[in-house]
PDB file of C-alpha atoms in Angstrom:
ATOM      1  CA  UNK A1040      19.396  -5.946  41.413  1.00 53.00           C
ATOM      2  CA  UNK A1041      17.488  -5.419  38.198  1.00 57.00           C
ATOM      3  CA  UNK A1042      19.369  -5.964  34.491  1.00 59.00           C
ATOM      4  CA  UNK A1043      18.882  -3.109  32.204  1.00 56.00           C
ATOM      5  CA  UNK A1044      18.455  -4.673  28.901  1.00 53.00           C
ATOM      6  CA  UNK A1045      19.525  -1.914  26.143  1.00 57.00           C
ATOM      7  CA  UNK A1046      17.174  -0.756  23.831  1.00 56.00           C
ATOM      8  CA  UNK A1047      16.304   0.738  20.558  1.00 59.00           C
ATOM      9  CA  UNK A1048      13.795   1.956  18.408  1.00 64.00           C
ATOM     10  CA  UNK A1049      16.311   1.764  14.887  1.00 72.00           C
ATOM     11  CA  UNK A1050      16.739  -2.164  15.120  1.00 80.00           C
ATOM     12  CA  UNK A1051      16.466  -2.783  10.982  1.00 83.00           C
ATOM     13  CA  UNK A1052      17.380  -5.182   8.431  1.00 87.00           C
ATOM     14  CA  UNK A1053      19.174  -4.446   5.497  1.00 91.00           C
ATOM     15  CA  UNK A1054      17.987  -5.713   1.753  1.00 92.00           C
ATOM     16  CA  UNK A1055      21.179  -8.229   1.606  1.00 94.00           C
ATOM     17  CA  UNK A1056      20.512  -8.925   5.189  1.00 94.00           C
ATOM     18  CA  UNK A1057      16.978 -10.025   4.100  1.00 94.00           C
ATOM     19  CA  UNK A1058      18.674 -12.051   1.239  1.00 95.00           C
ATOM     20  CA  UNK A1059      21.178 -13.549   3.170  1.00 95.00           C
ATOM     21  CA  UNK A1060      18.193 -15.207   5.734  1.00 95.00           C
ATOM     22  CA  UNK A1061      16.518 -16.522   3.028  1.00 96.00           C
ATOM     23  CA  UNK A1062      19.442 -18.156   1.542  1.00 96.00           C
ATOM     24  CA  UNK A1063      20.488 -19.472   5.135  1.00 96.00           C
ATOM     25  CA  UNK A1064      16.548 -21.020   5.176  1.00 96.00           C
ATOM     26  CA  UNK A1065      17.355 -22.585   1.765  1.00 96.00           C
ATOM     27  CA  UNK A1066      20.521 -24.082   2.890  1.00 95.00           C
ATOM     28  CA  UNK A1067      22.015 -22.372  -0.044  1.00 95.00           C
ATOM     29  CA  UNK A1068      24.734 -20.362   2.222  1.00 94.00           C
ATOM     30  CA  UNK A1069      26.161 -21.133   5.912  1.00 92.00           C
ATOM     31  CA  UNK A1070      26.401 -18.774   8.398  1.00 89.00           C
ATOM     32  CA  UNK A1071      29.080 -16.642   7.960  1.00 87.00           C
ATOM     33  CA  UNK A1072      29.090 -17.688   3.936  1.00 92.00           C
ATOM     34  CA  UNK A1073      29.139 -14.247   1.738  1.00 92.00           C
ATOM     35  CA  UNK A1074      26.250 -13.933  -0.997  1.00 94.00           C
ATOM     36  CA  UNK A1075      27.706 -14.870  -4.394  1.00 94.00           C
ATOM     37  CA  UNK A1076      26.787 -11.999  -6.998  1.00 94.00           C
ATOM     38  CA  UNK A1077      24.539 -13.991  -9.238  1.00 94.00           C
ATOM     39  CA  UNK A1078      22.359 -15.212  -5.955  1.00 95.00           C
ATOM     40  CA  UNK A1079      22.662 -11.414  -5.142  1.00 94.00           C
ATOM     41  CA  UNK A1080      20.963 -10.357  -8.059  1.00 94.00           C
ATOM     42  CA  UNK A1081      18.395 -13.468  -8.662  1.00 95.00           C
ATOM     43  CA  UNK A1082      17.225 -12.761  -4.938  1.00 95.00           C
ATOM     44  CA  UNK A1083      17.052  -8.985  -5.374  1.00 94.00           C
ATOM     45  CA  UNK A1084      14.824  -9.617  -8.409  1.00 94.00           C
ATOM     46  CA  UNK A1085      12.539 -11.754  -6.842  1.00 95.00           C
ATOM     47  CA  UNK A1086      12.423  -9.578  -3.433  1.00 93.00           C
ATOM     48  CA  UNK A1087      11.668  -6.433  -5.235  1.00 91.00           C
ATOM     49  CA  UNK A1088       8.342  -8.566  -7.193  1.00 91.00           C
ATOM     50  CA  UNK A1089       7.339 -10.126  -3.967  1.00 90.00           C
ATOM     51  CA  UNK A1090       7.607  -6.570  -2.334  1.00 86.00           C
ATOM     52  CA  UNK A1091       5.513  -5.092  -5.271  1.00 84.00           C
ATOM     53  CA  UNK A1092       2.719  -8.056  -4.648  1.00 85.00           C
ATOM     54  CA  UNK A1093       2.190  -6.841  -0.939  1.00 79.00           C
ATOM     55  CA  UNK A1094      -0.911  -5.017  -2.211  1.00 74.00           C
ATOM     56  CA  UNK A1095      -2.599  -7.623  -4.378  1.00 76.00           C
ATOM     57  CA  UNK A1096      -2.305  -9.726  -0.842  1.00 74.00           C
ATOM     58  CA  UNK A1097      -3.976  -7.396   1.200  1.00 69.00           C
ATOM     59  CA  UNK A1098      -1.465  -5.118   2.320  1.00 70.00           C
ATOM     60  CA  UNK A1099      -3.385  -2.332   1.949  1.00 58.00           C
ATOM     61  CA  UNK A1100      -1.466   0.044   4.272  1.00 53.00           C
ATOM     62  CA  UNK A1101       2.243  -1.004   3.946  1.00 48.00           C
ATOM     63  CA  UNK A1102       3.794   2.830   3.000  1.00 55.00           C
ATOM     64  CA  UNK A1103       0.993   5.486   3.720  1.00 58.00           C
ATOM     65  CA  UNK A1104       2.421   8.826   3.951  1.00 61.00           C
ATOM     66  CA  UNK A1105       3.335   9.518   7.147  1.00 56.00           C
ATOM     67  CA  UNK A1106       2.196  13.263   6.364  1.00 68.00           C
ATOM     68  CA  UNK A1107      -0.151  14.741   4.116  1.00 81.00           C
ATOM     69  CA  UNK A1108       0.976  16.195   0.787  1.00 86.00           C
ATOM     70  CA  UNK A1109       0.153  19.534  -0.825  1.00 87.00           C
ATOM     71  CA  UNK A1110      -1.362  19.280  -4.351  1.00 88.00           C
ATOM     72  CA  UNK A1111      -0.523  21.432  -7.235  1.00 86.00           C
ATOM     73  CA  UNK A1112      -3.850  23.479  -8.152  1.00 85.00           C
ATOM     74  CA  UNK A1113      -4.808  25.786 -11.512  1.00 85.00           C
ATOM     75  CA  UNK A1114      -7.833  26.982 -12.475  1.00 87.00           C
ATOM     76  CA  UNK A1115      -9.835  25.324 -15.233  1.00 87.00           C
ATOM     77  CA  UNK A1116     -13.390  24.195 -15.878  1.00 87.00           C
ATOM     78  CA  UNK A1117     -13.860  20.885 -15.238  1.00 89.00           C
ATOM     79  CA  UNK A1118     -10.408  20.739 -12.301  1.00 92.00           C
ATOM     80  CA  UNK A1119      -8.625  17.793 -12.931  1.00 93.00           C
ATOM     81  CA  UNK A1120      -5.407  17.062 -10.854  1.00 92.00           C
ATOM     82  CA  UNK A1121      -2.589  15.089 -10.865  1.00 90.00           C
ATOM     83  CA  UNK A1122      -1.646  12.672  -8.212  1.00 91.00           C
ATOM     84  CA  UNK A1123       1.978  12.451  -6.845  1.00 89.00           C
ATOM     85  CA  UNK A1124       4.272  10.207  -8.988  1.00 88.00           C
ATOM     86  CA  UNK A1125       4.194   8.172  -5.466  1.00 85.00           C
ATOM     87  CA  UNK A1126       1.096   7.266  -5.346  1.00 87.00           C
ATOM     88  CA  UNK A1127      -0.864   4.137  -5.611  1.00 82.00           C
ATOM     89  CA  UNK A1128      -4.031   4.241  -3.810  1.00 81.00           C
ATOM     90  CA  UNK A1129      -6.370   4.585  -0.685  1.00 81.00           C
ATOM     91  CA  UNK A1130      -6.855   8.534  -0.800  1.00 89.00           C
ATOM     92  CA  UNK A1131      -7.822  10.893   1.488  1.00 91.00           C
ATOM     93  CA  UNK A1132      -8.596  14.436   0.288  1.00 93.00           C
ATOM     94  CA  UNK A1133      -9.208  17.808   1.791  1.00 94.00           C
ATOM     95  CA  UNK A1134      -9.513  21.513   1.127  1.00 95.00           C
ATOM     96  CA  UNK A1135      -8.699  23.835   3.758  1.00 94.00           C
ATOM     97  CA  UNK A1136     -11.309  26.380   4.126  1.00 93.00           C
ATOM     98  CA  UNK A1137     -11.062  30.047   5.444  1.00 92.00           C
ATOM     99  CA  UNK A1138     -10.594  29.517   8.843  1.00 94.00           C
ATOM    100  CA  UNK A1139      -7.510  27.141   8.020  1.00 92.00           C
ATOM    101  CA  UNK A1140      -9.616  23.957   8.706  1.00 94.00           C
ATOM    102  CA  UNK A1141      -8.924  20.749   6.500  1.00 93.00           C
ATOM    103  CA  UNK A1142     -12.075  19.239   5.242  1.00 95.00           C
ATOM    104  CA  UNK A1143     -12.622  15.806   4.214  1.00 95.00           C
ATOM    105  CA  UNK A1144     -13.907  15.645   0.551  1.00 96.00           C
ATOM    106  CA  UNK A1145     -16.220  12.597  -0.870  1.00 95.00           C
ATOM    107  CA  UNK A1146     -15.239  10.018  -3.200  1.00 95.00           C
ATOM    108  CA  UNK A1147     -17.630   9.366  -6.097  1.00 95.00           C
ATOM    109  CA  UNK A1148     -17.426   6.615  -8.320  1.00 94.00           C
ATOM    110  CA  UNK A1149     -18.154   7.048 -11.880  1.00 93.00           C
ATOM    111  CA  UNK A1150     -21.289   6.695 -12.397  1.00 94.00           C
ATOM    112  CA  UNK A1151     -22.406   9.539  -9.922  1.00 94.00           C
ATOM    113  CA  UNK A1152     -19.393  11.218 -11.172  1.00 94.00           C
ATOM    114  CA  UNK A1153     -20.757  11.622 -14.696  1.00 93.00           C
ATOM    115  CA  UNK A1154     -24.420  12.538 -13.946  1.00 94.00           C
ATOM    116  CA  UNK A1155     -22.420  16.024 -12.610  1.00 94.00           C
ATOM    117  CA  UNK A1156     -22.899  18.944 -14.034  1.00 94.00           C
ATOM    118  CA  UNK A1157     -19.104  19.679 -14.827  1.00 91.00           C
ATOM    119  CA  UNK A1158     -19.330  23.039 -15.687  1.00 92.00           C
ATOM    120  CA  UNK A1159     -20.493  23.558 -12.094  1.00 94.00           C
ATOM    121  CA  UNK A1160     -17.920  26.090 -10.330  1.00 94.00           C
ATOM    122  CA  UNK A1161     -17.626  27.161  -6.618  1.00 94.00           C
ATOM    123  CA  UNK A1162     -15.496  28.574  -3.520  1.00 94.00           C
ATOM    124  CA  UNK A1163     -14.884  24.845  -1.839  1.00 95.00           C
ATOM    125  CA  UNK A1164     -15.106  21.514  -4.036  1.00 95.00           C
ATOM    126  CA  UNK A1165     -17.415  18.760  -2.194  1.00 95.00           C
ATOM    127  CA  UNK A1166     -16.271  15.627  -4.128  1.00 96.00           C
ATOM    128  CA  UNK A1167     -13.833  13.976  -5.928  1.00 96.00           C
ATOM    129  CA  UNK A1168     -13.229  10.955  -8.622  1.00 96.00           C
ATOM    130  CA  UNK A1169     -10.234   9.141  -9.383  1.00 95.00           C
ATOM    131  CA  UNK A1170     -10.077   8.533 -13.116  1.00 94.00           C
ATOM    132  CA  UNK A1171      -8.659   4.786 -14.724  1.00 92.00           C
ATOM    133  CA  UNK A1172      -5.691   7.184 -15.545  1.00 92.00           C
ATOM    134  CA  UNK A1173      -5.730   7.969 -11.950  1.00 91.00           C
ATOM    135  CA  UNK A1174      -6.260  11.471 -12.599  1.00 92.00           C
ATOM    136  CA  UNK A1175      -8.230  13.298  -9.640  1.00 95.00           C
ATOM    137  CA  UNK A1176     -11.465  15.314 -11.007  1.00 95.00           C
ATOM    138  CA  UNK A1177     -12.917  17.760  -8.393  1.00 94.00           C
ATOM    139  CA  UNK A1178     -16.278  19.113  -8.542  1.00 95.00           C
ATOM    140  CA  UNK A1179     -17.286  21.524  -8.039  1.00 95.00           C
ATOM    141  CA  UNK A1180     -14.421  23.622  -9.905  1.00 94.00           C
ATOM    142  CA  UNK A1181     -12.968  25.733  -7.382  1.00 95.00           C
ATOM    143  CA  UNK A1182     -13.104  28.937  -7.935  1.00 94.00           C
ATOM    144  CA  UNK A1183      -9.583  29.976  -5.909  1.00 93.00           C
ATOM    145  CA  UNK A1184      -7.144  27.664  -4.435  1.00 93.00           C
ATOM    146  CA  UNK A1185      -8.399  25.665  -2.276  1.00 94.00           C
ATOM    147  CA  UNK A1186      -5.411  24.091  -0.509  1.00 93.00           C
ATOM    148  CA  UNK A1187      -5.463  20.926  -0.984  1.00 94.00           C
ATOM    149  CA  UNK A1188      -3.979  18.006   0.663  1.00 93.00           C
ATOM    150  CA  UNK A1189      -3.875  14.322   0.259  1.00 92.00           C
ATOM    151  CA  UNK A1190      -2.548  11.509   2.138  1.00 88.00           C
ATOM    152  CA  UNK A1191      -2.088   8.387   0.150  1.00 87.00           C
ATOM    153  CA  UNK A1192      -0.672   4.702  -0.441  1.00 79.00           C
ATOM    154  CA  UNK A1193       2.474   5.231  -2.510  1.00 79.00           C
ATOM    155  CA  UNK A1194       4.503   2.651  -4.345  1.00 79.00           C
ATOM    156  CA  UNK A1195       6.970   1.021  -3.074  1.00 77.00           C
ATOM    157  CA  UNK A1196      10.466   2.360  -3.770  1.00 79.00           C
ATOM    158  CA  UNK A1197      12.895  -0.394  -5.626  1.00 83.00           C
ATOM    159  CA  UNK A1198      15.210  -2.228  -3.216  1.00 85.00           C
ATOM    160  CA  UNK A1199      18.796  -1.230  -2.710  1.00 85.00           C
ATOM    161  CA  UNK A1200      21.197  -3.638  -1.618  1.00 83.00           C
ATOM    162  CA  UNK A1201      22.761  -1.632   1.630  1.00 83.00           C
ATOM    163  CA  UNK A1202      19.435  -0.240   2.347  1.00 85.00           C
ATOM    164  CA  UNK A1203      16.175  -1.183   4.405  1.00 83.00           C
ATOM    165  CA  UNK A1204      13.234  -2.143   2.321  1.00 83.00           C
ATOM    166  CA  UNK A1205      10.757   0.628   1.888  1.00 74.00           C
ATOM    167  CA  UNK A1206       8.048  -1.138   4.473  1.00 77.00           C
ATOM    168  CA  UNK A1207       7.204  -0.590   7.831  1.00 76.00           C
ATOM    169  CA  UNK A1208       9.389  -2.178  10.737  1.00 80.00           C
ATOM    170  CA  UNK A1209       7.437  -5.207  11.822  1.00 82.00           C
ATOM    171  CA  UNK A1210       7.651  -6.570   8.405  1.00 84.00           C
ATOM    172  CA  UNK A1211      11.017  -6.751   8.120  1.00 87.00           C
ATOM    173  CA  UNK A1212      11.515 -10.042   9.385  1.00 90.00           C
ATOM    174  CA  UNK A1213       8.978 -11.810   7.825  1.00 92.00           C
ATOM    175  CA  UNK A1214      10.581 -10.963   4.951  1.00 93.00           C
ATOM    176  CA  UNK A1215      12.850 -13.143   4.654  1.00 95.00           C
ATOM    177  CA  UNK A1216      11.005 -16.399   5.405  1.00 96.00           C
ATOM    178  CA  UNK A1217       8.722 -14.939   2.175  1.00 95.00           C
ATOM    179  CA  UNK A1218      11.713 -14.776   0.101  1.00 96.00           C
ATOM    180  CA  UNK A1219      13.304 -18.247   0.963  1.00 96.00           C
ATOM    181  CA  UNK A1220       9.665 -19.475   0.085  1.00 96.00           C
ATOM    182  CA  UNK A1221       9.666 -17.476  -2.930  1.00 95.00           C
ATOM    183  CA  UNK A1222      13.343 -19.035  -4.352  1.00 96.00           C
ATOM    184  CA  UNK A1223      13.166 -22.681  -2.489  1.00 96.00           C
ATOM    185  CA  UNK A1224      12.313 -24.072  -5.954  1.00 95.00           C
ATOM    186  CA  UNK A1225      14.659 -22.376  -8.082  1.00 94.00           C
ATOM    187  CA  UNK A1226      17.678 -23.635  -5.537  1.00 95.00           C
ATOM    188  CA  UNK A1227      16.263 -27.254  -5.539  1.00 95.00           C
ATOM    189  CA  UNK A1228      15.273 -27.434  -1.507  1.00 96.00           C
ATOM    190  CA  UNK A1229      14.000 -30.581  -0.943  1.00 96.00           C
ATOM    191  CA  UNK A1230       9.897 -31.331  -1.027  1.00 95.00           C
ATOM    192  CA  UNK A1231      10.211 -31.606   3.047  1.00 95.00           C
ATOM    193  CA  UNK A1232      12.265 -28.526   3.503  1.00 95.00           C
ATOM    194  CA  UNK A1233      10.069 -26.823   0.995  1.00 95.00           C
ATOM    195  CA  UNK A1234       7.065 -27.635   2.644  1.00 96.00           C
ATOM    196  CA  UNK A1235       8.200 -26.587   6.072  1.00 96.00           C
ATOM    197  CA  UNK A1236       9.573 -23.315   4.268  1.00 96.00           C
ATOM    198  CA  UNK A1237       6.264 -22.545   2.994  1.00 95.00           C
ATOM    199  CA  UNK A1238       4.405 -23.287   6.320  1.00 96.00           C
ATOM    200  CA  UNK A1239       6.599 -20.921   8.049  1.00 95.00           C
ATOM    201  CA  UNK A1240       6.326 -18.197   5.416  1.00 94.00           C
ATOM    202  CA  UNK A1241       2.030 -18.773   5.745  1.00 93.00           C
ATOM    203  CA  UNK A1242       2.535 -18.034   9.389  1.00 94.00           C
ATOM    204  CA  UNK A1243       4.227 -15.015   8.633  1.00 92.00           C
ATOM    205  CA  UNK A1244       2.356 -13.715   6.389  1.00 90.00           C
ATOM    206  CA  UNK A1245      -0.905 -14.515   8.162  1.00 88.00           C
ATOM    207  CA  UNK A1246       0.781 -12.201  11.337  1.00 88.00           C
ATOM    208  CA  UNK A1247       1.178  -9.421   8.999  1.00 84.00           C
ATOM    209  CA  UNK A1248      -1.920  -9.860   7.447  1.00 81.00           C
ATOM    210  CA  UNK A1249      -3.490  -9.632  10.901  1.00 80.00           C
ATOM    211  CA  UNK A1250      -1.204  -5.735  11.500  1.00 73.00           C
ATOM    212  CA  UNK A1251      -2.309  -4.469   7.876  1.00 64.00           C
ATOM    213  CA  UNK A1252      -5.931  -5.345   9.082  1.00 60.00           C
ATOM    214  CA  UNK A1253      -5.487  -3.613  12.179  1.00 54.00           C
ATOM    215  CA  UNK A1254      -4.087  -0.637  10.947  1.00 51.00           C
ATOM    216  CA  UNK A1255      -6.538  -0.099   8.094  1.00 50.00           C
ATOM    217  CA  UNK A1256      -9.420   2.397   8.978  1.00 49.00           C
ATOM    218  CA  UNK A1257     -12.989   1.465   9.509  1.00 47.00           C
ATOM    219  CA  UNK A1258     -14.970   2.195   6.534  1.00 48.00           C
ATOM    220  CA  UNK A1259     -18.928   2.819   6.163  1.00 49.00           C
ATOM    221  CA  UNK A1260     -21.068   3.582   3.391  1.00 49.00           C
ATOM    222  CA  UNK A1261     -25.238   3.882   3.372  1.00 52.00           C
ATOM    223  CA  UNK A1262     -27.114   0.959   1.576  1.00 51.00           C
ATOM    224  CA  UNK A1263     -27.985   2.132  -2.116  1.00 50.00           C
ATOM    225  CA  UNK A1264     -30.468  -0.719  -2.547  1.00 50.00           C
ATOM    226  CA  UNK A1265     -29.062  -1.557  -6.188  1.00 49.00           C
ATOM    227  CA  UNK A1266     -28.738  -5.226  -5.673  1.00 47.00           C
ATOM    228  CA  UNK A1267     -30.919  -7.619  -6.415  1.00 48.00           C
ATOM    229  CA  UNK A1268     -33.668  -8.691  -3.514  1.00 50.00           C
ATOM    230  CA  UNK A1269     -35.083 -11.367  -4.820  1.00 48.00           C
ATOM    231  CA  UNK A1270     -34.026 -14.428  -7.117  1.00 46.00           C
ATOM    232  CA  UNK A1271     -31.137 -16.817  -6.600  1.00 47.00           C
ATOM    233  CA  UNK A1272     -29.679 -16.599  -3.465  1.00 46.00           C
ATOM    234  CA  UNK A1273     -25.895 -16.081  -5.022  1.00 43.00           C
ATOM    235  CA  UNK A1274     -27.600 -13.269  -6.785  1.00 43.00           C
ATOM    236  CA  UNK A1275     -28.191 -11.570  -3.620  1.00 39.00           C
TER     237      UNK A1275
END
């Protein structure tokens, strides 16, 4: 007779349950131990910086929206828009046009943003540029609301002790053997502990490397024959 194994979809780790791993991994608590507050707060510190490094890793897609979000919209010559207070990168932008369809628009970067002729108004923007100040300039200047929509990158939310870490489910885990990596040195593990800490965490990191990668959409763009062709080869 088979064994029905339970199941679930809502397995999840808590922040302090992430804390109290890495601690375990440092040898700084047993099992069973409680988490002292001062380790409490030193860990959430450093789990909340390690959390906000995901992107400068290569986590490119660790909290896209799961849905897209209406932008506010007024009408002014050039249109400039405000992101969500969310957001942190890797737009995608569309209008919905008459018949109710969304429609991709273009990203531009700035220097075929500024040979535009910004006075330029119509029914449906084409493109769009994201300002240093991350401020969203649409050209042309629509005319009416256009209904726009944009899914996005946002930051990740601070940590809360009793709460799951604002990332998506296979991470979770992994988080933990980052963390002990993170704070092996400031609770004096030992070189060979360290280093067998840090190999773990590379693993880790490397698998969820490998999902970020996978996840990430395919992006290509048309040769603008800028660089140089001939010289140095490092030139090229």
């Amino acid at each position: 007779m088979a064994t029905v194994v339970p199941t679930t979809v809502d397995w999840s780790l808590s922040t302090t349950d992430v804390i109290k791993g890495a601690l375990q991994l440092c040898q700084a608590i047993g099992v069973g131990e409680n988490i002292k507050a001062d380790d409490s707060e030193l860990c959430m510190a450093s789990l909340d910086g390690l959390i906000k490094e995901l992107p400068i890793h290569g986590f490119s897609w660790p909290q896209v929206t799961a849905s897209s979000e209406s932008l506010g919209w007024t009408l002014s010559t050039p249109c400039v828009l405000v992101p969500p207070p969310d957001y942190f990168g890797s737009p995608v932008l569309k209008y919905t046009d008459a018949s109710g369809k969304a429609v991709e628009l273009m990203r531009l970067p700035k220097t075929a943003f500024e040979a535009l002729d910004l006075t330029e108004t119509a029914v449906y923007p084409r493109y769009y540029y994201v300002s240093p100040d991350l401020a969203f300039n649409i050209w042309p200047a629509p005319t009416q609301d256009p209904g726009l929509t944009m899914t996005y990158q946002a930051i990740i939310p601070d940590l809360i002790l009793t709460a799951t870490p604002g990332i998506q489910q296979q991470y979770l885990n992994s988080l933990q053997y980052l963390l002990a990596d993170e704070i092996s040195l400031k609770y004096g593990v030992p070189q060979a502990e360290r280093a067998e800490i840090a190999a773990r965490a590379s693993v880790k990191k490397n698998m969820m490397m490998q999902w970020a990668v996978d996840l990430a959409p395919i992006s290509i763009t048309v040769d603008d024959c800028t660089y140089p062709t001939t010289g140095p080869l490092e030139w090229r």
